[in-house]
Coordinates of C-alpha atoms in Angstrom, one line a residue:
M1 CA 80.8 143.5 99.4
D2 CA 82.0 147.1 99.5
L3 CA 79.9 150.2 99.0
C4 CA 81.4 150.9 95.6
Y5 CA 80.4 147.6 94.3
R6 CA 76.8 148.0 95.7
L7 CA 76.6 151.3 93.9
G8 CA 77.9 149.7 90.7
L9 CA 75.1 147.1 90.8
L10 CA 72.5 149.8 91.3
L11 CA 73.9 151.8 88.4
F12 CA 73.7 148.7 86.2
F13 CA 70.1 148.1 87.0
L14 CA 69.4 151.8 86.3
K15 CA 71.0 151.3 82.8
P16 CA 73.2 154.4 82.3
P17 CA 75.5 153.1 79.6
Q18 CA 78.5 155.3 80.1
I19 CA 78.6 154.8 83.9
C20 CA 78.2 151.1 83.5
A21 CA 81.1 150.9 81.1
V22 CA 83.3 152.8 83.5
F23 CA 82.2 150.7 86.5
I24 CA 82.8 147.4 84.6
N25 CA 86.2 148.4 83.5
D26 CA 87.2 149.1 87.1
N27 CA 85.6 146.2 89.1
C28 CA 84.7 143.1 87.0
T29 CA 87.0 140.1 86.4
D30 CA 88.2 140.6 82.9
Y31 CA 88.6 137.6 80.6
K32 CA 89.6 139.8 77.6
V33 CA 88.7 138.9 74.1
Q34 CA 87.8 135.3 73.1
F35 CA 90.4 133.6 70.9
D36 CA 87.7 132.3 68.6
R37 CA 86.2 134.8 66.3
T38 CA 82.9 134.6 64.4
F39 CA 83.3 135.3 60.6
T40 CA 80.3 136.1 58.5
V41 CA 79.1 138.0 55.5
P42 CA 76.2 140.5 55.1
G43 CA 72.8 138.8 54.9
D44 CA 73.8 135.7 56.8
M45 CA 72.9 134.8 60.3
A46 CA 75.6 134.9 63.0
M47 CA 75.9 133.5 66.5
L48 CA 78.1 134.8 69.3
N49 CA 78.5 132.5 72.2
S50 CA 79.9 133.5 75.6
T51 CA 82.3 131.1 77.4
L52 CA 81.7 132.7 80.9
L53 CA 79.1 130.0 81.9
T54 CA 81.7 127.4 82.8
T55 CA 82.8 125.9 86.1
K56 CA 86.3 127.4 85.4
V57 CA 84.7 130.9 86.0
F58 CA 82.2 130.1 88.8
N59 CA 79.7 127.5 89.8
F60 CA 76.9 128.7 87.6
S61 CA 74.7 125.7 88.3
A62 CA 74.5 126.6 92.1
I63 CA 75.0 130.4 92.2
P64 CA 72.2 132.7 90.8
Y65 CA 73.4 134.9 88.1
N66 CA 72.3 137.5 85.5
I67 CA 73.9 137.8 82.0
S68 CA 73.8 140.8 79.7
W69 CA 75.3 141.6 76.3
Y70 CA 76.7 145.1 75.5
D71 CA 77.9 146.8 72.3
S72 CA 81.4 147.8 73.4
A73 CA 81.5 150.7 70.9
T74 CA 78.4 152.4 72.4
G75 CA 78.2 150.9 75.8
K76 CA 74.5 150.1 75.3
E77 CA 73.0 146.8 76.3
M78 CA 71.9 144.6 73.5
T79 CA 68.2 143.8 73.5
N80 CA 65.8 141.9 71.2
Q81 CA 65.1 143.6 67.9
T82 CA 62.5 142.0 65.7
G83 CA 64.2 140.6 62.6
R84 CA 67.6 141.8 63.6
I85 CA 68.8 140.9 67.1
L86 CA 67.9 138.0 69.4
V87 CA 69.4 137.6 72.9
R88 CA 69.2 134.1 74.5
G89 CA 71.2 134.0 77.7
E90 CA 74.8 133.4 76.8
T91 CA 74.1 133.5 73.1
L92 CA 73.7 136.6 70.9
W93 CA 72.1 136.1 67.5
F94 CA 72.3 138.4 64.5
L95 CA 69.4 137.4 62.3
N96 CA 70.4 139.5 59.3
V97 CA 74.0 140.7 59.5
T98 CA 75.1 144.1 58.2
E99 CA 78.5 145.7 57.8
E100 CA 77.7 147.9 60.8
D101 CA 77.4 144.9 63.1
A102 CA 81.1 144.2 63.0
G103 CA 82.9 144.9 66.2
D104 CA 83.4 143.7 69.8
Y105 CA 80.5 142.6 72.0
M106 CA 80.9 142.5 75.7
T107 CA 79.2 139.8 78.0
I108 CA 78.7 140.7 81.7
V109 CA 77.7 137.9 84.1
R110 CA 76.7 139.2 87.5
T111 CA 76.3 137.3 90.8
A112 CA 75.3 138.5 94.2
T113 CA 79.0 139.1 95.1
W114 CA 80.9 139.7 91.9
C115 CA 80.8 140.1 88.1
Y116 CA 82.7 138.7 85.1
R117 CA 83.4 140.3 81.7
E118 CA 84.4 138.9 78.3
F119 CA 84.6 140.3 74.8
T120 CA 83.6 138.4 71.6
K121 CA 84.6 139.7 68.1
L122 CA 82.3 139.6 65.1
V123 CA 84.1 139.9 61.8
V124 CA 81.9 140.9 58.7
E125 CA 83.7 140.3 55.4
Q126 CA 82.5 141.2 51.9
P127 CA 81.9 138.1 49.7
T128 CA 84.2 137.5 46.8
E129 CA 83.4 137.0 43.2
E130 CA 83.9 133.3 43.4
C131 CA 81.4 131.0 45.0
G132 CA 81.7 130.4 48.7
R133 CA 82.9 132.5 51.6
P134 CA 86.0 134.5 51.8
R135 CA 87.2 132.8 55.0
K136 CA 87.9 129.1 54.2
A137 CA 88.6 126.0 56.2
N138 CA 91.3 123.6 54.9
Q139 CA 90.7 119.9 54.7
H140 CA 92.4 117.2 52.7
L141 CA 91.2 114.1 50.9
T142 CA 93.2 110.9 50.5
N143 CA 93.8 109.9 46.9
G144 CA 92.3 106.5 46.0
A145 CA 90.3 106.1 49.2
T146 CA 86.8 106.9 50.3
D147 CA 87.0 110.1 52.3
I148 CA 84.7 112.6 54.0
L149 CA 84.5 116.4 54.4
A150 CA 83.2 117.7 57.8
C151 CA 81.0 120.8 57.8
P152 CA 82.4 123.3 60.4
L153 CA 78.8 124.4 61.4
K154 CA 78.4 121.7 64.0
V155 CA 78.3 124.2 66.9
Y156 CA 75.3 126.0 65.2
M157 CA 73.4 122.7 64.8
T158 CA 74.0 121.8 68.5
K159 CA 72.7 125.1 69.6
L160 CA 69.6 124.9 67.4
D161 CA 68.9 121.4 68.6
S162 CA 68.9 122.8 72.2
Y163 CA 66.1 125.2 71.0
N164 CA 64.2 122.4 69.3
V165 CA 64.6 124.3 66.1
T166 CA 64.7 122.2 62.9
S167 CA 67.5 122.8 60.5
S168 CA 68.7 121.4 57.2
I169 CA 72.1 121.3 55.5
M170 CA 73.0 121.6 51.8
W171 CA 76.4 121.0 50.2
Y172 CA 77.7 122.9 47.2
R173 CA 80.8 122.3 45.0
D174 CA 81.9 125.6 43.6
C175 CA 78.5 127.0 42.7
E176 CA 76.6 123.8 42.0
A177 CA 74.4 122.1 44.6
I178 CA 75.2 118.6 45.6
V179 CA 72.1 116.5 45.9
D180 CA 72.2 113.7 48.5
S181 CA 72.8 110.2 47.1
E182 CA 72.7 111.4 43.5
G183 CA 75.9 110.7 41.7
R184 CA 79.1 110.1 43.7
Y185 CA 78.2 112.1 46.9
T186 CA 76.4 111.0 50.0
Y187 CA 75.3 113.1 53.0
I188 CA 76.2 111.6 56.4
G189 CA 74.8 113.9 59.0
T190 CA 76.9 117.1 58.7
K191 CA 79.5 115.3 56.6
L192 CA 79.9 114.7 52.9
K193 CA 81.1 111.3 51.8
I194 CA 83.2 111.1 48.6
P195 CA 84.1 107.6 47.3
A196 CA 87.2 106.7 45.3
V197 CA 88.8 110.2 45.6
T198 CA 90.8 111.4 42.6
S199 CA 92.8 114.6 42.0
E200 CA 89.7 116.0 40.3
D201 CA 87.9 116.2 43.7
S202 CA 90.1 119.1 44.7
G203 CA 88.2 122.4 45.0
L204 CA 85.9 124.5 47.1
Y205 CA 83.0 122.9 48.9
T206 CA 80.4 125.0 50.8
C207 CA 77.9 123.7 53.4
T208 CA 74.9 125.9 54.1
L209 CA 72.7 125.5 57.2
S210 CA 69.1 126.8 56.8
F211 CA 66.7 127.4 59.7
T212 CA 64.0 129.7 61.0
L213 CA 64.7 131.5 64.3
D214 CA 62.3 134.0 66.0
G215 CA 60.2 134.0 62.9
V216 CA 63.0 134.9 60.6
A217 CA 64.2 132.4 58.0
G218 CA 67.9 132.5 57.3
S219 CA 71.1 130.6 56.8
V220 CA 74.8 130.4 57.6
S221 CA 77.5 129.0 55.4
E222 CA 81.1 127.8 55.6
T223 CA 83.5 127.0 52.7
I224 CA 86.1 124.3 52.7
D225 CA 89.1 124.3 50.5
A226 CA 89.8 120.6 49.9
W227 CA 92.9 119.2 48.3
V228 CA 93.8 115.7 47.3
T229 CA 97.0 114.1 48.7
D230 CA 98.6 110.7 48.7
E231 CA 99.2 111.1 52.4
Y232 CA 96.5 110.0 54.8
S233 CA 96.0 109.4 58.5
L234 CA 93.3 107.4 60.3
T235 CA 91.9 107.9 63.8
P236 CA 94.7 108.1 66.4
Q237 CA 95.0 105.3 68.9
V238 CA 96.1 106.2 72.4
H239 CA 98.2 103.2 73.8
E240 CA 99.5 104.9 76.9
P241 CA 98.2 105.7 79.4
A242 CA 95.7 102.9 79.5
S243 CA 93.1 104.4 81.8
E244 CA 95.0 103.0 84.8
I245 CA 96.0 103.7 88.4
I246 CA 99.6 104.4 89.0
K247 CA 101.0 104.3 92.6
A248 CA 103.9 106.6 93.5
E249 CA 105.6 107.7 96.6
L250 CA 104.9 111.1 98.1
G251 CA 107.9 113.5 97.3
S252 CA 109.3 111.4 94.5
N253 CA 109.5 112.4 90.8
L254 CA 107.5 110.8 88.1
T255 CA 107.5 110.7 84.3
K256 CA 104.6 109.2 82.3
L257 CA 104.5 109.0 78.5
C258 CA 101.5 109.5 76.3
R259 CA 102.0 107.2 73.4
V260 CA 99.7 107.7 70.3
F261 CA 99.8 105.6 67.1
V262 CA 98.4 107.2 64.0
P263 CA 97.9 104.7 61.1
G264 CA 98.5 106.2 57.7
V265 CA 101.1 107.6 55.3
G266 CA 103.0 110.8 55.8
S267 CA 103.0 113.2 58.6
P268 CA 99.6 113.3 60.4
L269 CA 98.1 116.6 61.7
V270 CA 97.8 115.3 65.3
H271 CA 98.6 117.2 68.4
V272 CA 99.1 115.3 71.7
I273 CA 98.1 117.4 74.7
W274 CA 98.1 116.7 78.4
I275 CA 95.1 117.9 80.5
V276 CA 95.6 118.4 84.2
N277 CA 92.6 119.5 86.3
N278 CA 90.7 120.4 83.2
T279 CA 93.5 122.7 82.1
L280 CA 95.7 122.2 79.0
L281 CA 99.3 121.9 80.0
F282 CA 101.8 123.6 77.8
S283 CA 104.7 124.4 80.2
T284 CA 108.0 122.8 79.4
Q285 CA 109.9 124.4 82.3
P286 CA 111.0 122.1 85.2
S287 CA 110.6 125.1 87.6
D288 CA 106.8 124.6 87.2
R289 CA 107.0 121.2 89.0
I290 CA 104.4 119.7 86.6
Y291 CA 105.5 120.2 83.1
T292 CA 105.7 118.5 79.7
A293 CA 108.1 118.4 76.7
E294 CA 107.9 118.8 73.0
Q295 CA 106.1 116.2 71.0
R296 CA 108.3 113.5 69.6
F297 CA 107.5 111.2 66.7
F298 CA 109.0 108.3 64.7
N299 CA 107.7 106.2 61.8
Q300 CA 106.7 102.6 61.9
E301 CA 106.4 100.3 58.8
E302 CA 105.7 96.9 60.3
P303 CA 103.3 95.4 61.1
F304 CA 101.2 98.5 60.3
E305 CA 102.4 101.6 58.6
G306 CA 102.0 104.8 60.6
M307 CA 103.6 107.1 63.0
W308 CA 104.1 107.0 66.8
L309 CA 103.7 110.3 68.7
E310 CA 105.0 110.7 72.3
R311 CA 104.7 113.4 74.8
P312 CA 105.8 113.0 78.5
L313 CA 104.1 114.4 81.6
M314 CA 106.7 115.0 84.3
F315 CA 106.5 115.7 88.0
S316 CA 109.7 117.1 89.7
E317 CA 108.1 116.4 93.1
L318 CA 104.8 114.7 93.9
R319 CA 102.7 116.5 96.4
K320 CA 99.6 115.5 98.3
E321 CA 97.3 117.5 96.0
D322 CA 98.6 115.5 93.0
F323 CA 96.9 112.3 94.1
A324 CA 93.4 111.0 93.4
I325 CA 92.9 113.1 90.3
N326 CA 92.9 112.1 86.6
Y327 CA 95.7 113.1 84.2
T328 CA 94.3 113.0 80.6
C329 CA 96.1 112.6 77.4
K330 CA 94.2 113.8 74.3
A331 CA 95.1 113.4 70.7
Y332 CA 93.5 116.2 68.6
S333 CA 92.9 115.4 64.9
A334 CA 90.3 115.9 62.2
R335 CA 89.6 112.2 62.3
G336 CA 88.7 112.2 66.0
S337 CA 90.2 113.1 69.4
P338 CA 90.6 110.0 71.5
V339 CA 91.6 110.4 75.2
A340 CA 93.1 108.2 77.9
Y341 CA 94.0 108.9 81.4
F342 CA 95.8 107.7 84.5
T343 CA 95.1 108.3 88.2
L344 CA 97.9 108.9 90.7
M345 CA 97.5 107.2 94.0
P346 CA 100.0 107.0 96.9
T347 CA 101.9 103.8 97.3
D348 CA 100.7 101.2 99.8
P349 CA 102.7 101.4 103.0
D350 CA 105.5 98.9 103.4
L351 CA 103.8 96.5 105.8
I352 CA 106.5 93.8 105.8
L353 CA 108.6 95.5 108.5
P354 CA 105.6 96.4 110.8
I355 CA 104.0 93.0 110.3
G356 CA 107.4 91.4 111.0
V357 CA 107.8 93.5 114.2
V358 CA 104.2 92.8 115.3
L359 CA 104.6 89.1 114.7
G360 CA 108.0 89.1 116.4
V361 CA 106.5 90.9 119.4
V362 CA 103.5 88.5 119.5
F363 CA 105.8 85.5 119.3
V364 CA 108.0 86.9 122.1
L365 CA 105.0 87.7 124.2
F366 CA 103.6 84.2 123.5
V367 CA 106.9 82.6 124.5
L368 CA 107.1 84.8 127.6
S369 CA 103.5 84.0 128.4
V370 CA 104.1 80.3 128.1
C371 CA 107.3 80.5 130.2
I372 CA 105.6 82.6 132.8
Y373 CA 102.6 80.3 132.9
Y374 CA 104.9 77.3 133.1
I375 CA 107.0 78.8 135.9
F376 CA 104.1 80.5 137.8
K377 CA 101.3 78.1 136.8
V378 CA 100.6 77.2 140.4
E379 CA 100.6 80.8 141.6
I380 CA 98.3 81.9 138.7
V381 CA 95.8 79.2 139.3
L382 CA 95.7 79.8 143.0
W383 CA 95.3 83.5 142.5
F384 CA 92.5 82.9 140.0
R385 CA 90.7 80.6 142.4
S386 CA 90.9 83.2 145.2
A387 CA 89.9 86.1 143.0
F388 CA 86.9 84.4 141.4
P389 CA 85.6 81.8 143.8
V390 CA 82.1 82.2 142.3
L391 CA 83.3 80.4 139.2
Y392 CA 83.9 77.2 141.1
I393 CA 81.3 74.9 142.6
D394 CA 80.9 74.7 146.4
K395 CA 82.2 71.2 147.1
D396 CA 80.3 71.0 150.4
S397 CA 77.2 69.9 148.4
D398 CA 78.9 66.8 146.8
G399 CA 78.3 64.6 149.9
K400 CA 82.0 64.2 150.7
L401 CA 83.2 64.7 154.3
Y402 CA 86.9 65.2 153.8
D403 CA 89.0 67.1 151.3
A404 CA 91.8 64.6 151.5
Y405 CA 92.6 61.2 152.9
V406 CA 96.2 61.2 154.2
A407 CA 98.1 57.9 153.9
Y408 CA 101.6 57.8 155.4
P409 CA 104.1 55.2 156.7
S410 CA 102.8 54.5 160.2
A411 CA 104.7 53.0 163.1
C412 CA 106.4 49.7 162.4
S413 CA 105.9 50.2 158.7
S414 CA 108.5 50.3 156.0
G415 CA 109.7 53.9 155.6
Y416 CA 108.4 55.0 159.0
N417 CA 110.3 57.6 161.0
T418 CA 109.2 60.2 163.6
E419 CA 109.7 63.1 161.2
V420 CA 107.2 61.6 158.7
E421 CA 104.7 61.0 161.5
T422 CA 105.2 64.5 162.8
F423 CA 104.7 65.9 159.4
A424 CA 101.5 63.9 158.8
I425 CA 100.0 64.3 162.3
H426 CA 101.0 67.9 163.1
T427 CA 102.4 69.9 160.1
L428 CA 99.7 68.9 157.6
P429 CA 96.8 69.8 159.9
Q430 CA 98.4 73.0 161.1
V431 CA 98.8 74.3 157.5
L432 CA 96.0 72.7 155.5
E433 CA 93.3 72.7 158.1
K434 CA 94.0 75.6 160.4
A435 CA 95.5 78.0 157.8
C436 CA 93.8 77.0 154.6
G437 CA 90.5 75.6 155.9
Y438 CA 90.7 72.1 154.4
K439 CA 89.3 69.0 156.2
L440 CA 91.6 66.0 156.4
F441 CA 91.2 62.4 157.4
I442 CA 94.3 61.1 159.1
A443 CA 94.6 57.5 160.3
G444 CA 95.5 57.3 163.9
R445 CA 93.7 60.6 164.6
D446 CA 90.3 60.3 163.0
C447 CA 89.6 56.6 163.1
Q448 CA 86.6 55.5 165.2
P449 CA 87.5 53.2 168.0
G450 CA 86.6 49.6 167.4
Q451 CA 85.9 50.1 163.6
A452 CA 87.1 47.4 161.3
M453 CA 90.2 48.4 159.3
V454 CA 88.7 47.5 156.0
D455 CA 85.5 49.4 156.7
S456 CA 87.4 52.4 158.0
V457 CA 89.6 52.7 154.9
E458 CA 86.7 52.0 152.5
E459 CA 84.3 54.5 154.1
S460 CA 87.0 57.2 154.6
L461 CA 88.2 57.0 151.0
Q462 CA 84.7 57.0 149.8
A463 CA 84.1 60.2 151.8
S464 CA 87.3 61.9 150.5
R465 CA 87.9 64.1 147.5
R466 CA 91.7 63.5 147.3
F467 CA 94.1 60.7 148.3
L468 CA 97.2 62.3 149.8
L469 CA 99.9 59.7 149.7
L470 CA 103.1 60.5 151.7
Y471 CA 106.1 58.3 150.9
N472 CA 109.9 58.2 151.2
A473 CA 112.6 56.0 149.6
S474 CA 111.9 53.0 151.7
T475 CA 108.1 53.0 151.8
F476 CA 107.7 50.6 148.9
R477 CA 110.8 48.5 149.4
H478 CA 110.3 44.8 148.6
T479 CA 112.1 41.6 147.9
S480 CA 111.6 38.7 145.5
N481 CA 109.4 35.6 146.2
N482 CA 106.4 37.7 147.4
N483 CA 102.8 37.1 148.3
N484 CA 100.2 39.5 146.8
I485 CA 97.5 41.4 148.5
I486 CA 94.9 41.9 145.7
L487 CA 91.8 44.0 145.7
S488 CA 89.2 42.4 143.5
E489 CA 86.5 44.4 141.6
D490 CA 84.0 43.5 144.4
G491 CA 86.3 44.9 147.1
V492 CA 87.5 41.5 148.5
I493 CA 91.1 41.2 149.7
S494 CA 93.0 38.0 148.8
T495 CA 96.6 36.8 149.0
G496 CA 98.5 34.6 146.6
S497 CA 101.7 33.9 144.7
K498 CA 102.6 36.5 142.1
T499 CA 102.6 35.0 138.6
G500 CA 103.7 36.5 135.3
D501 CA 100.1 37.5 134.4
S502 CA 99.1 39.0 137.7
G503 CA 101.0 42.3 137.3
S504 CA 98.0 44.5 137.9
S505 CA 98.6 48.1 138.6
T506 CA 96.9 47.6 142.0
D507 CA 99.1 44.7 143.1
F508 CA 101.3 45.4 146.1
V509 CA 103.8 42.9 147.4
Y510 CA 104.9 42.1 150.9
D511 CA 107.0 39.3 152.3
D512 CA 107.2 37.2 155.5
D513 CA 110.1 39.3 156.8
G514 CA 107.7 42.2 157.5
V515 CA 108.3 44.7 154.6
Y516 CA 104.5 45.5 154.9
P517 CA 103.6 44.3 158.4
D518 CA 100.9 47.0 158.5
Q519 CA 98.0 45.7 156.4
R520 CA 96.2 49.1 156.8
Q521 CA 98.9 50.9 154.9
Q522 CA 98.8 48.3 152.2
F523 CA 95.1 48.4 151.9
E524 CA 95.0 52.2 151.8
V525 CA 97.4 52.2 148.9
V526 CA 95.7 49.4 147.1
V527 CA 92.2 50.9 147.5
G528 CA 93.4 54.4 146.6
M529 CA 95.2 53.3 143.5
H530 CA 92.2 51.2 142.4
R531 CA 89.8 54.1 142.7
A532 CA 92.3 56.4 140.9
L533 CA 93.4 54.2 138.1
L534 CA 90.6 51.8 137.4
E535 CA 87.5 53.7 138.6
G536 CA 88.7 57.3 138.1
S537 CA 86.6 58.4 141.0
L538 CA 89.5 59.7 143.1
K539 CA 92.5 61.9 142.5
V540 CA 95.8 61.1 144.0
I541 CA 98.4 63.6 145.3
L542 CA 101.8 62.1 145.6
V543 CA 104.0 63.8 148.3
E544 CA 107.6 62.8 148.0
L545 CA 109.3 63.3 151.4
E546 CA 112.9 62.6 150.3
E547 CA 114.8 62.4 147.1
I548 CA 114.3 59.1 145.3
S549 CA 117.1 57.6 143.2
P550 CA 116.5 55.6 140.0
E551 CA 117.4 52.4 141.7
Q552 CA 114.9 53.1 144.5
L553 CA 112.2 54.1 142.1
A554 CA 112.6 50.9 140.3
L555 CA 111.4 49.1 143.4
F556 CA 108.1 51.2 143.5
P557 CA 104.9 49.5 142.4
E558 CA 104.0 50.0 138.8
S559 CA 100.9 52.0 139.6
V560 CA 102.9 54.6 141.7
R561 CA 105.5 54.9 139.0
H562 CA 102.8 55.4 136.4
L563 CA 101.1 58.2 138.4
R564 CA 104.5 59.8 139.1
R565 CA 105.3 59.9 135.4
K566 CA 101.9 61.1 134.5
Q567 CA 101.2 63.9 137.0
G568 CA 104.4 64.2 138.9
A569 CA 104.9 64.5 142.6
V570 CA 105.0 67.3 145.1
C571 CA 108.6 67.1 146.4
L572 CA 109.2 68.2 149.9
W573 CA 112.9 67.5 149.7
K574 CA 113.4 70.1 146.9
N575 CA 112.6 72.8 149.4
H576 CA 115.6 71.9 151.6
R577 CA 117.8 73.5 149.0
Q578 CA 116.1 76.8 149.4
K579 CA 115.8 79.2 152.3
Q580 CA 113.2 77.8 154.6
Q581 CA 110.0 79.8 155.4
W582 CA 106.9 78.8 157.2
P583 CA 103.9 79.3 154.7
T584 CA 100.3 80.1 155.3
C585 CA 97.3 80.7 153.1
G586 CA 97.7 84.5 153.3
R587 CA 97.6 84.9 157.1
P588 CA 100.8 85.1 159.1
T589 CA 101.2 82.7 162.0
E590 CA 102.1 83.7 165.5
A591 CA 105.6 82.6 164.9
E592 CA 105.9 84.9 161.9
K593 CA 104.6 87.8 163.9
T594 CA 107.0 87.3 166.8
G595 CA 109.9 86.3 164.6
G596 CA 110.0 82.7 166.1
S597 CA 110.3 79.4 164.4
D598 CA 108.1 76.3 164.1
T599 CA 108.4 74.2 167.2
Q600 CA 106.4 71.2 165.9
S601 CA 108.4 70.3 162.9
S602 CA 112.1 69.8 162.5
A603 CA 114.1 72.1 160.3
K604 CA 114.4 69.3 157.7
L605 CA 110.7 69.0 157.3
S606 CA 109.8 72.7 157.4
P607 CA 108.2 73.2 153.9
S608 CA 108.6 76.3 151.9
L609 CA 105.8 78.5 150.6
R610 CA 106.2 76.9 147.1
F611 CA 105.6 73.4 148.5
W612 CA 102.4 74.4 150.1
K613 CA 101.2 76.2 147.0
E614 CA 101.8 73.0 145.0
V615 CA 99.8 71.0 147.6
R616 CA 97.0 73.5 147.5
Y617 CA 97.1 73.5 143.7
H618 CA 96.2 69.8 143.7
M619 CA 93.7 70.1 146.5
P620 CA 89.9 70.6 145.8
V621 CA 88.9 74.1 144.9
R622 CA 86.9 75.9 147.6
G623 CA 84.3 77.6 145.4
K624 CA 81.3 79.6 146.3
R625 CA 78.9 78.7 143.4
V626 CA 76.1 76.4 144.3
V627 CA 74.7 74.2 141.4
Y628 CA 72.1 71.6 141.2
P629 CA 73.2 68.0 140.6
E630 CA 72.4 68.0 136.9
K631 CA 74.7 71.0 136.3
T632 CA 78.5 70.8 135.9
A633 CA 81.3 73.3 136.6
L634 CA 82.4 75.5 133.8
L635 CA 85.9 75.7 135.1
N636 CA 88.0 73.0 136.7
L637 CA 91.5 74.3 137.3

């Protein structure tokens, strides 16, 4: 606040009228003269009311202020004068009006930072010879209907009610008083009810409001010039907008109609107005961006007689500040002023395309994930096992001695060759035992001398976690007219002719020509399949050493074919189509370091890294979590 303004405030408080008037003219926000004037006659009371205490001017409910009234002719501040003047905040009362009171009265509202000025005009007229006041309000009565006249002194009664001052109203027709409920007339608050209106009801009606204020008894009157007409109109009905929410796109244009129906006959005196941000909208220029048009009307005869009034509200371009506020349509009439509104909200974003894109991306990612998992399932599982070994149980506490029991076509057996024996005796231990840390039981290497074959197989399988079955195309070759070696449920081996109802999944056939001359190999397979298929206590890993044709597969035992269909086989022969590489479990061998090749296995049986990963995938998990017997593993990949 500048020095000039501070000086001005000081001068106001010191009350020099002429200096105050000069200061106010130069520095206050000027709201000019109020459009509404107060008309009165000598001897009546009159009330001037300032409109500066509104939120349109300043936040008077939160900002401290001081209000003063001044006579603009003299520049003097208006103060209370017993029996003559009463100042109550924004209201200036004249308790006994004289002709000298006519003129403009200035209201000054001061805050800590600024001031606001407004003028209110008081018009004092001489009464005429006829009864009533010289200034008259016009109202019409509908012929043949029960109608009412409304006293224009409602604002006086509201103000007196705020003071808790009792008042009374009296109606006059011409110069005769109208007594409530005597004859045709009835008082209804500030209104006069006239039943069955005729042309004789035309004339002058005066309502007089009597009250006592500041110890002074007085009154104020208004005269109504009423005329009877065959035309009438009832309370307007706003049909649109319907107090609704309208969604529109930012930057677009919009037109919204206000549609009002006025039941009645003739042309109603109804004005349709749009209110935006508590401001009446009158502009009809498109350059103003938010504008309206002239009021349109058309008659309606069916089903109800009346008139439709329409006035559009138009936006040439919607901006952000236009949203989330109410746009009100109000129909002004003597019968009432109903309102309706609509609220603009931005349109919901078009989510179809983003949702489609997201779902498409999710679907593609899902398909890729499935494909990647299907292709790299073995690698993923092996990596997870090595990265999180604490999630898996330490198998050393399960009482088993071996991770796998290796069964293969031994010497003099069907399907035997030196490469198979070399793979079983040398290659498997070199990779699985030395490189990967597994412990294998291999017949011919780990059998105890002098131990019975049946006991050796039974005990070794019982002590193993997996049954690693190596086979080639000729391992299970057989002929017709066979004898069966059958393992009963109590573990007893018996032989007999194969009948149509003895096709157990654990029946393996041999003949006298020596297809299965090695009973150990037969027993290994029989016991292993029995534990895997019937007991479910042992898992089998099928290792296919060479490609099997459908004709050769048809000669395999049903149990082997069943397992092959169910879980598949680890095929060594598939790796011959790829570039050979000696694999380890993460540690390079001496041959890899020196660039040499494997000297213990032939090039044909040298497995690829993929082959060993598949074998390790089916082998027991080497976990680090120790659990008690009553607990189970959470993860069993």
